[in-house]
Amino acid sequence: MIKFLDLKTINQLDREKYIQKFADVLDSGWYILGNEVKKFETKFSEYCGSKYCVGVASGLDALILILRGYKELGKLSDGDEILVPANTYIATIIAITENKLNPVLIEPDLNNFLIDIKLIEKNITDKTKAIMPVHLYGQAVDMHKIKKIADKHNLLVIDDCAQAHGAIVNGNKVGGLLSDASGFSFYPGKNLGAIGGDAGAITTNDFKLYEVISSLRNYGSKVKYYNDYIGLNSRLDEIHAAILNLKLPNLDSDNAKRRKIADYYRKNITNKNIILPNTENEESHVWHLFVIRTDNREKLQNYFIDNNIETLIHYPVPPHKQIAYKKLNSLSLPITEKIHNEVLSLPISPVMSMDDVKQVVTVLNNYGG
Ligand SMILES: *Cc1c(COP(=O)(O)O)cnc(C)c1O
């Protein structure tokens, strides 16, 4: 059986180091907002090229807290419109509606699955206050183009980097200098994944936002028992930060392994029933997912199962068709719906062997459609 993502193997590579680290944190007697979190925030902002980083409890909380922070700073208010790609993972949309803001769903570009930049300006109204691009599947959106539009219309740019740790666009890493604030997830399956639970972070160059979010994630308190905001409990745990500190130095080489697999797939998959993913330049894609398109997805997925290969669908139902968002159900977003009907994600990970990669290619090239 070729697994979609073998997390157990990934996390066994440095098993002894992790166990030692768990023991160190246990023995330190300090479990919340200590030195490991501080160290991770410093290292991760250095990695991304941002001035500040705040560790939080999840990727969803990272996005929620960015928007909440801008509300506290008076830059966003209830009912403001936020432009966001229609084909994102639901977390991006939840972060918006959770803050009583209105998501305006923009169709993606079928060639790269990313927000169709040509459609952004048409959707700007006097209520539009921010653009939230999503670097979906690991591919960075062209942030210079986004920034140009944002500057012209005085909009905030907040990017969802949950799938794109380390992707480089226009010479900068995502989460660095290209946006006002960025949200990251360290969900175990992400390119940089925590062990034992959820984790996330925000990067920004905006000191005021940094200060507000540092407080909001900790009950709205900077000084213990004195509360400036009605905050949340959304702190990055010491134990997670400690493991992330061990893993961060391997992120670039892990991404390079993903690139090598993606490159092999793209050069060797020749089946005419399959549309391969595109990328304009190597470094802008960290291949969190390798997503192909095909007309009869169910047939192809069953064929893979018959051949002992696990594939997944990211995602079967777009946000506007979810039961949770009844108000959005009547929207017509044909490109988004087409994508959700046709996409299939092939196995890819830093621990996937080239033999397995070749096996996936052989099986796929033999598929009759
Ligand atoms: C994973 C993910 C999130 C949410 O991250 P969690 O840590 O699971 O809360 C947000 N946006 C996108 C695009 C994601 O893939």
Tab-separated table of C-alpha atoms and ligand atoms in Angstrom:
chain	number	residue	atom	x	y	z
A	1	MET	CA	0.000	0.000	0.000
A	2	ILE	CA	1.442	3.407	-0.968
A	3	LYS	CA	0.172	5.833	1.647
A	4	PHE	CA	-0.892	9.356	0.805
A	5	LEU	CA	1.216	10.737	3.644
A	6	ASP	CA	3.153	8.560	6.065
A	7	LEU	CA	3.260	10.784	9.142
A	8	LYS	CA	4.492	8.011	11.378
A	9	THR	CA	7.601	7.486	9.260
A	10	ILE	CA	8.173	11.244	8.971
A	11	ASN	CA	8.150	11.620	12.744
A	12	GLN	CA	10.222	8.524	13.456
A	13	LEU	CA	13.238	9.900	11.596
A	14	ASP	CA	14.248	11.991	14.605
A	15	ARG	CA	12.443	9.942	17.228
A	16	GLU	CA	15.233	9.990	19.799
A	17	LYS	CA	15.702	13.745	19.540
A	18	TYR	CA	11.964	14.321	19.976
A	19	ILE	CA	11.769	12.068	23.013
A	20	GLN	CA	14.704	13.894	24.572
A	21	LYS	CA	12.954	17.190	23.847
A	22	PHE	CA	9.675	15.983	25.401
A	23	ALA	CA	11.677	15.045	28.498
A	24	ASP	CA	13.450	18.431	28.561
A	25	VAL	CA	10.135	20.306	28.466
A	26	LEU	CA	8.633	17.973	31.077
A	27	ASP	CA	11.578	18.539	33.381
A	28	SER	CA	11.668	22.303	32.834
A	29	GLY	CA	8.424	22.709	34.798
A	30	TRP	CA	7.439	25.573	32.446
A	31	TYR	CA	4.720	24.677	29.934
A	32	ILE	CA	3.129	27.909	28.717
A	33	LEU	CA	4.792	30.857	26.911
A	34	GLY	CA	8.344	30.042	27.910
A	35	ASN	CA	11.712	29.952	26.194
A	36	GLU	CA	10.802	27.417	23.508
A	37	VAL	CA	7.935	29.602	22.254
A	38	LYS	CA	10.154	32.696	22.345
A	39	LYS	CA	12.879	30.875	20.458
A	40	PHE	CA	10.462	29.576	17.853
A	41	GLU	CA	8.948	33.016	17.313
A	42	THR	CA	12.429	34.453	16.742
A	43	LYS	CA	13.580	31.626	14.470
A	44	PHE	CA	10.397	31.503	12.440
A	45	SER	CA	10.315	35.244	11.810
A	46	GLU	CA	13.985	35.027	10.744
A	47	TYR	CA	13.104	32.144	8.448
A	48	CYS	CA	10.223	34.007	6.810
A	49	GLY	CA	11.969	37.364	6.759
A	50	SER	CA	9.381	39.130	8.916
A	51	LYS	CA	10.047	41.383	11.890
A	52	TYR	CA	7.640	39.644	14.261
A	53	CYS	CA	6.041	36.281	14.886
A	54	VAL	CA	3.385	35.233	17.381
A	55	GLY	CA	2.853	31.537	18.102
A	56	VAL	CA	-0.790	30.525	18.485
A	57	ALA	CA	-2.857	27.383	18.949
A	58	SER	CA	-3.776	26.634	15.303
A	59	GLY	CA	-3.808	27.949	11.756
A	60	LEU	CA	-7.463	28.865	12.059
A	61	ASP	CA	-6.726	30.896	15.201
A	62	ALA	CA	-3.844	32.613	13.409
A	63	LEU	CA	-6.242	33.899	10.735
A	64	ILE	CA	-8.982	34.742	13.247
A	65	LEU	CA	-6.515	36.672	15.414
A	66	ILE	CA	-5.091	38.695	12.517
A	67	LEU	CA	-8.552	39.923	11.562
A	68	ARG	CA	-9.516	40.438	15.198
A	69	GLY	CA	-6.291	42.397	15.733
A	70	TYR	CA	-7.101	44.712	12.848
A	71	LYS	CA	-10.581	45.203	14.304
A	72	GLU	CA	-9.077	46.204	17.652
A	73	LEU	CA	-6.780	48.632	15.805
A	74	GLY	CA	-9.781	50.172	14.045
A	75	LYS	CA	-8.693	49.089	10.569
A	76	LEU	CA	-11.613	46.679	10.102
A	77	SER	CA	-15.179	46.794	11.361
A	78	ASP	CA	-18.286	44.617	11.304
A	79	GLY	CA	-19.680	44.119	7.811
A	80	ASP	CA	-16.499	45.024	5.919
A	81	GLU	CA	-15.869	42.975	2.806
A	82	ILE	CA	-12.841	40.704	2.498
A	83	LEU	CA	-11.850	39.352	-0.918
A	84	VAL	CA	-10.896	35.682	-0.742
A	85	PRO	CA	-10.550	32.805	-3.229
A	86	ALA	CA	-13.714	30.681	-3.441
A	87	ASN	CA	-11.771	27.402	-3.602
A	88	THR	CA	-9.910	27.626	-0.313
A	89	TYR	CA	-10.021	25.337	2.701
A	90	ILE	CA	-12.947	26.457	4.840
A	91	ALA	CA	-10.720	27.852	7.614
A	92	THR	CA	-10.000	31.008	5.606
A	93	ILE	CA	-13.730	31.687	5.297
A	94	ILE	CA	-14.475	30.825	8.930
A	95	ALA	CA	-11.820	33.325	10.078
A	96	ILE	CA	-13.690	36.030	8.168
A	97	THR	CA	-17.239	35.200	9.270
A	98	GLU	CA	-16.115	34.556	12.860
A	99	ASN	CA	-15.087	38.231	12.930
A	100	LYS	CA	-18.483	39.384	11.537
A	101	LEU	CA	-16.820	40.344	8.263
A	102	ASN	CA	-18.205	39.405	4.844
A	103	PRO	CA	-16.288	37.059	2.557
A	104	VAL	CA	-16.492	38.003	-1.124
A	105	LEU	CA	-15.648	34.829	-2.998
A	106	ILE	CA	-13.417	35.240	-6.054
A	107	GLU	CA	-13.052	32.524	-8.669
A	108	PRO	CA	-9.615	30.920	-9.026
A	109	ASP	CA	-7.476	30.624	-12.127
A	110	LEU	CA	-7.972	27.096	-13.481
A	111	ASN	CA	-4.294	26.938	-14.484
A	112	ASN	CA	-2.861	27.282	-10.998
A	113	PHE	CA	-5.837	26.954	-8.593
A	114	LEU	CA	-4.952	30.375	-7.099
A	115	ILE	CA	-7.152	33.464	-6.778
A	116	ASP	CA	-7.693	34.916	-10.269
A	117	ILE	CA	-5.947	38.262	-9.895
A	118	LYS	CA	-7.741	39.677	-12.957
A	119	LEU	CA	-11.054	39.423	-11.106
A	120	ILE	CA	-10.011	41.239	-7.951
A	121	GLU	CA	-10.558	44.862	-8.976
A	122	LYS	CA	-14.050	44.158	-10.357
A	123	ASN	CA	-15.069	42.944	-6.922
A	124	ILE	CA	-13.852	45.952	-4.966
A	125	THR	CA	-16.603	48.126	-3.462
A	126	ASP	CA	-16.442	50.922	-0.913
A	127	LYS	CA	-16.864	48.262	1.783
A	128	THR	CA	-13.817	46.256	0.694
A	129	LYS	CA	-11.055	46.485	3.282
A	130	ALA	CA	-8.738	43.524	2.691
A	131	ILE	CA	-7.569	40.827	0.282
A	132	MET	CA	-6.836	37.375	1.669
A	133	PRO	CA	-4.888	35.365	-0.916
A	134	VAL	CA	-4.319	31.679	-0.159
A	135	HIS	CA	-1.108	29.985	-1.328
A	136	LEU	CA	-3.109	26.862	-2.049
A	137	TYR	CA	-1.482	23.427	-2.361
A	138	GLY	CA	1.899	25.088	-1.607
A	139	GLN	CA	2.057	27.484	-4.540
A	140	ALA	CA	2.632	31.157	-3.791
A	141	VAL	CA	0.277	33.733	-5.245
A	142	ASP	CA	1.970	36.586	-7.159
A	143	MET	CA	2.070	38.944	-4.185
A	144	HIS	CA	3.524	41.894	-6.085
A	145	LYS	CA	0.429	42.026	-8.264
A	146	ILE	CA	-1.783	41.683	-5.193
A	147	LYS	CA	0.126	44.408	-3.361
A	148	LYS	CA	-0.186	46.788	-6.299
A	149	ILE	CA	-3.963	46.432	-6.315
A	150	ALA	CA	-4.096	46.681	-2.526
A	151	ASP	CA	-2.017	49.855	-2.456
A	152	LYS	CA	-4.126	51.466	-5.159
A	153	HIS	CA	-7.332	50.817	-3.208
A	154	ASN	CA	-5.896	51.116	0.294
A	155	LEU	CA	-6.612	47.498	1.266
A	156	LEU	CA	-4.905	45.237	3.780
A	157	VAL	CA	-3.224	42.086	2.470
A	158	ILE	CA	-3.466	39.067	4.749
A	159	ASP	CA	-2.222	35.821	3.282
A	160	ASP	CA	-3.125	32.291	4.306
A	161	CYS	CA	0.260	30.511	4.310
A	162	ALA	CA	-1.012	27.308	5.946
A	163	GLN	CA	0.074	25.190	2.974
A	164	ALA	CA	3.122	27.111	1.793
A	165	HIS	CA	5.851	27.345	4.470
A	166	GLY	CA	9.048	28.264	2.641
A	167	ALA	CA	7.556	29.125	-0.753
A	168	ILE	CA	9.368	32.055	-2.360
A	169	VAL	CA	7.600	34.615	-4.471
A	170	ASN	CA	9.153	37.671	-6.091
A	171	GLY	CA	12.369	36.883	-4.212
A	172	ASN	CA	10.742	36.824	-0.766
A	173	LYS	CA	9.446	33.991	1.375
A	174	VAL	CA	5.718	33.958	2.035
A	175	GLY	CA	5.071	35.366	5.486
A	176	GLY	CA	7.936	37.824	4.986
A	177	LEU	CA	7.696	41.257	3.488
A	178	LEU	CA	4.906	40.770	0.995
A	179	SER	CA	1.802	41.133	3.106
A	180	ASP	CA	0.562	43.029	6.142
A	181	ALA	CA	0.174	39.809	8.091
A	182	SER	CA	0.354	36.085	7.395
A	183	GLY	CA	-1.259	33.065	9.037
A	184	PHE	CA	0.532	29.717	9.297
A	185	SER	CA	-0.661	26.292	10.437
A	186	PHE	CA	1.549	23.584	11.916
A	187	TYR	CA	-1.166	20.945	11.782
A	188	PRO	CA	0.774	17.637	11.745
A	189	GLY	CA	0.241	17.049	8.009
A	190	LYS	CA	1.511	20.469	6.879
A	191	ASN	CA	5.010	20.949	5.407
A	192	LEU	CA	6.126	22.072	8.874
A	193	GLY	CA	4.004	20.004	11.243
A	194	ALA	CA	3.759	19.844	15.022
A	195	ILE	CA	3.681	16.532	16.853
A	196	GLY	CA	0.907	15.700	19.251
A	197	GLY	CA	-1.586	18.345	18.261
A	198	ASP	CA	-2.435	21.631	16.612
A	199	ALA	CA	-0.248	24.711	16.379
A	200	GLY	CA	-0.040	27.906	14.329
A	201	ALA	CA	1.679	31.269	13.996
A	202	ILE	CA	1.277	34.779	12.686
A	203	THR	CA	4.062	36.743	11.042
A	204	THR	CA	3.944	40.484	10.453
A	205	ASN	CA	6.105	43.580	10.165
A	206	ASP	CA	3.481	45.706	11.860
A	207	PHE	CA	4.531	46.333	15.467
A	208	LYS	CA	1.075	47.494	16.566
A	209	LEU	CA	-0.577	44.388	15.162
A	210	TYR	CA	2.118	42.256	16.774
A	211	GLU	CA	1.436	43.821	20.158
A	212	VAL	CA	-2.334	43.434	19.926
A	213	ILE	CA	-2.159	39.804	18.776
A	214	SER	CA	0.431	38.884	21.427
A	215	SER	CA	-2.091	40.085	23.954
A	216	LEU	CA	-5.243	38.705	22.255
A	217	ARG	CA	-3.883	35.161	22.178
A	218	ASN	CA	-3.320	35.387	25.941
A	219	TYR	CA	-6.780	36.493	27.191
A	220	GLY	CA	-6.088	40.029	26.010
A	221	SER	CA	-3.489	40.420	28.714
A	222	LYS	CA	0.055	41.760	28.564
A	223	VAL	CA	0.555	42.012	32.300
A	224	LYS	CA	-0.806	39.018	34.195
A	225	TYR	CA	-4.363	39.588	35.536
A	226	TYR	CA	-4.675	42.943	33.724
A	227	ASN	CA	-6.756	42.679	30.542
A	228	ASP	CA	-6.734	45.241	27.747
A	229	TYR	CA	-8.926	43.239	25.358
A	230	ILE	CA	-11.534	40.494	25.586
A	231	GLY	CA	-9.056	37.945	24.311
A	232	LEU	CA	-8.818	34.231	23.633
A	233	ASN	CA	-6.751	31.430	25.034
A	234	SER	CA	-4.803	30.567	21.894
A	235	ARG	CA	-1.183	30.110	22.906
A	236	LEU	CA	1.383	27.964	21.157
A	237	ASP	CA	2.320	25.292	23.715
A	238	GLU	CA	5.941	24.948	24.849
A	239	ILE	CA	5.969	21.279	23.887
A	240	HIS	CA	4.861	22.079	20.331
A	241	ALA	CA	7.299	24.968	20.007
A	242	ALA	CA	10.141	22.736	21.234
A	243	ILE	CA	9.448	20.179	18.500
A	244	LEU	CA	8.990	22.891	15.871
A	245	ASN	CA	12.390	24.296	16.871
A	246	LEU	CA	13.891	20.893	16.067
A	247	LYS	CA	12.003	20.595	12.783
A	248	LEU	CA	12.408	24.085	11.326
A	249	PRO	CA	16.041	23.568	10.189
A	250	ASN	CA	14.854	20.638	8.020
A	251	LEU	CA	12.033	22.514	6.305
A	252	ASP	CA	13.967	23.594	3.218
A	253	SER	CA	15.439	20.152	2.592
A	254	ASP	CA	12.000	18.563	3.126
A	255	ASN	CA	10.549	20.984	0.594
A	256	ALA	CA	13.368	20.093	-1.815
A	257	LYS	CA	12.377	16.410	-1.541
A	258	ARG	CA	8.781	17.304	-2.337
A	259	ARG	CA	9.987	19.326	-5.351
A	260	LYS	CA	11.970	16.384	-6.636
A	261	ILE	CA	8.898	14.143	-6.509
A	262	ALA	CA	6.698	16.787	-8.126
A	263	ASP	CA	9.274	17.239	-10.852
A	264	TYR	CA	9.336	13.497	-11.530
A	265	TYR	CA	5.542	13.336	-11.666
A	266	ARG	CA	5.373	16.276	-14.045
A	267	LYS	CA	7.998	14.881	-16.407
A	268	ASN	CA	6.773	11.309	-16.429
A	269	ILE	CA	2.998	11.312	-16.153
A	270	THR	CA	1.892	11.193	-19.776
A	271	ASN	CA	-1.691	9.930	-19.522
A	272	LYS	CA	-3.928	12.122	-21.695
A	273	ASN	CA	-6.832	11.795	-19.246
A	274	ILE	CA	-4.862	13.721	-16.651
A	275	ILE	CA	-4.237	17.447	-16.348
A	276	LEU	CA	-1.046	18.089	-14.413
A	277	PRO	CA	-0.492	21.044	-12.059
A	278	ASN	CA	1.408	24.035	-13.445
A	279	THR	CA	3.969	26.231	-11.840
A	280	GLU	CA	5.684	29.267	-13.248
A	281	ASN	CA	8.847	28.942	-11.268
A	282	GLU	CA	10.429	26.260	-9.123
A	283	GLU	CA	10.901	28.134	-5.884
A	284	SER	CA	7.356	29.504	-5.709
A	285	HIS	CA	5.929	26.019	-5.089
A	286	VAL	CA	6.592	23.825	-2.047
A	287	TRP	CA	4.193	21.071	-3.181
A	288	HIS	CA	2.196	20.634	-0.005
A	289	LEU	CA	-0.108	18.744	-2.349
A	290	PHE	CA	0.317	17.410	-5.875
A	291	VAL	CA	-3.106	17.973	-7.377
A	292	ILE	CA	-4.153	16.606	-10.767
A	293	ARG	CA	-7.467	17.048	-12.569
A	294	THR	CA	-9.496	14.451	-14.400
A	295	ASP	CA	-13.049	14.151	-15.767
A	296	ASN	CA	-14.020	10.956	-14.034
A	297	ARG	CA	-12.385	11.352	-10.660
A	298	GLU	CA	-14.332	8.637	-8.867
A	299	LYS	CA	-13.268	6.080	-11.446
A	300	LEU	CA	-9.628	7.131	-11.175
A	301	GLN	CA	-9.645	7.113	-7.393
A	302	ASN	CA	-11.157	3.605	-7.354
A	303	TYR	CA	-8.573	2.481	-9.876
A	304	PHE	CA	-5.835	3.758	-7.530
A	305	ILE	CA	-7.442	1.887	-4.619
A	306	ASP	CA	-7.461	-1.313	-6.714
A	307	ASN	CA	-3.741	-0.731	-7.244
A	308	ASN	CA	-3.017	-0.111	-3.545
A	309	ILE	CA	-2.372	3.596	-3.874
A	310	GLU	CA	-4.019	6.035	-1.499
A	311	THR	CA	-5.171	9.384	-2.914
A	312	LEU	CA	-7.223	12.181	-1.332
A	313	ILE	CA	-9.495	14.986	-2.521
A	314	HIS	CA	-8.681	18.587	-1.541
A	315	TYR	CA	-11.519	19.395	-1.326
A	316	PRO	CA	-14.726	17.566	-2.262
A	317	VAL	CA	-17.105	20.460	-1.395
A	318	PRO	CA	-16.286	24.171	-1.846
A	319	PRO	CA	-17.086	26.498	1.092
A	320	HIS	CA	-20.087	28.081	-0.679
A	321	LYS	CA	-21.728	24.650	-1.049
A	322	GLN	CA	-21.277	23.654	2.581
A	323	ILE	CA	-24.342	23.170	4.798
A	324	ALA	CA	-22.626	25.479	7.302
A	325	TYR	CA	-22.828	28.369	4.815
A	326	LYS	CA	-26.468	28.158	3.665
A	327	LYS	CA	-26.443	31.853	2.785
A	328	LEU	CA	-23.723	31.219	0.208
A	329	ASN	CA	-25.285	28.069	-1.283
A	330	SER	CA	-27.023	29.927	-4.132
A	331	LEU	CA	-23.819	31.526	-5.450
A	332	SER	CA	-22.720	30.321	-8.854
A	333	LEU	CA	-18.953	29.818	-9.067
A	334	PRO	CA	-18.472	27.453	-12.016
A	335	ILE	CA	-14.659	27.324	-12.014
A	336	THR	CA	-14.534	26.623	-8.306
A	337	GLU	CA	-17.172	23.915	-8.668
A	338	LYS	CA	-15.339	22.382	-11.618
A	339	ILE	CA	-12.129	22.235	-9.580
A	340	HIS	CA	-13.857	20.625	-6.641
A	341	ASN	CA	-15.351	17.998	-8.978
A	342	GLU	CA	-12.140	17.151	-10.799
A	343	VAL	CA	-9.194	17.371	-8.397
A	344	LEU	CA	-7.322	14.437	-6.947
A	345	SER	CA	-4.166	14.618	-4.804
A	346	LEU	CA	-1.399	12.072	-5.448
A	347	PRO	CA	0.882	10.845	-2.660
A	348	ILE	CA	3.780	13.207	-1.943
A	349	SER	CA	5.968	13.681	1.133
A	350	PRO	CA	9.619	13.975	2.171
A	351	VAL	CA	9.705	10.277	3.107
A	352	MET	CA	8.149	8.876	-0.059
A	353	SER	CA	10.634	6.620	-1.837
A	354	MET	CA	11.422	7.098	-5.534
A	355	ASP	CA	10.320	3.495	-6.071
A	356	ASP	CA	6.885	4.413	-4.785
A	357	VAL	CA	6.848	7.562	-6.899
A	358	LYS	CA	7.689	5.497	-10.003
A	359	GLN	CA	5.004	2.990	-9.084
A	360	VAL	CA	2.372	5.767	-8.916
A	361	VAL	CA	3.493	7.018	-12.343
A	362	THR	CA	3.382	3.534	-13.907
A	363	VAL	CA	-0.054	2.818	-12.506
A	364	LEU	CA	-1.378	6.210	-13.597
A	365	ASN	CA	0.077	5.950	-17.098
A	366	ASN	CA	-1.663	2.574	-17.501
A	367	TYR	CA	-5.048	4.036	-16.569
A	368	GLY	CA	-7.439	3.738	-19.500
A	369	GLY	CA	-9.748	6.656	-18.564
B	1	LIG	C1	-4.720	23.766	7.355
B	1	LIG	C2	-5.265	25.043	6.807
B	1	LIG	C3	-5.782	26.043	7.645
B	1	LIG	C4	-6.067	25.859	9.096
B	1	LIG	O1	-5.061	25.393	9.874
B	1	LIG	P1	-5.367	24.572	11.220
B	1	LIG	O2	-4.055	24.562	11.900
B	1	LIG	O3	-5.865	23.239	10.824
B	1	LIG	O4	-6.400	25.341	11.991
B	1	LIG	C5	-6.132	27.243	7.072
B	1	LIG	N1	-6.035	27.452	5.755
B	1	LIG	C6	-5.588	26.503	4.914
B	1	LIG	C7	-5.482	26.814	3.459
B	1	LIG	C8	-5.194	25.262	5.414
B	1	LIG	O5	-4.763	24.316	4.566
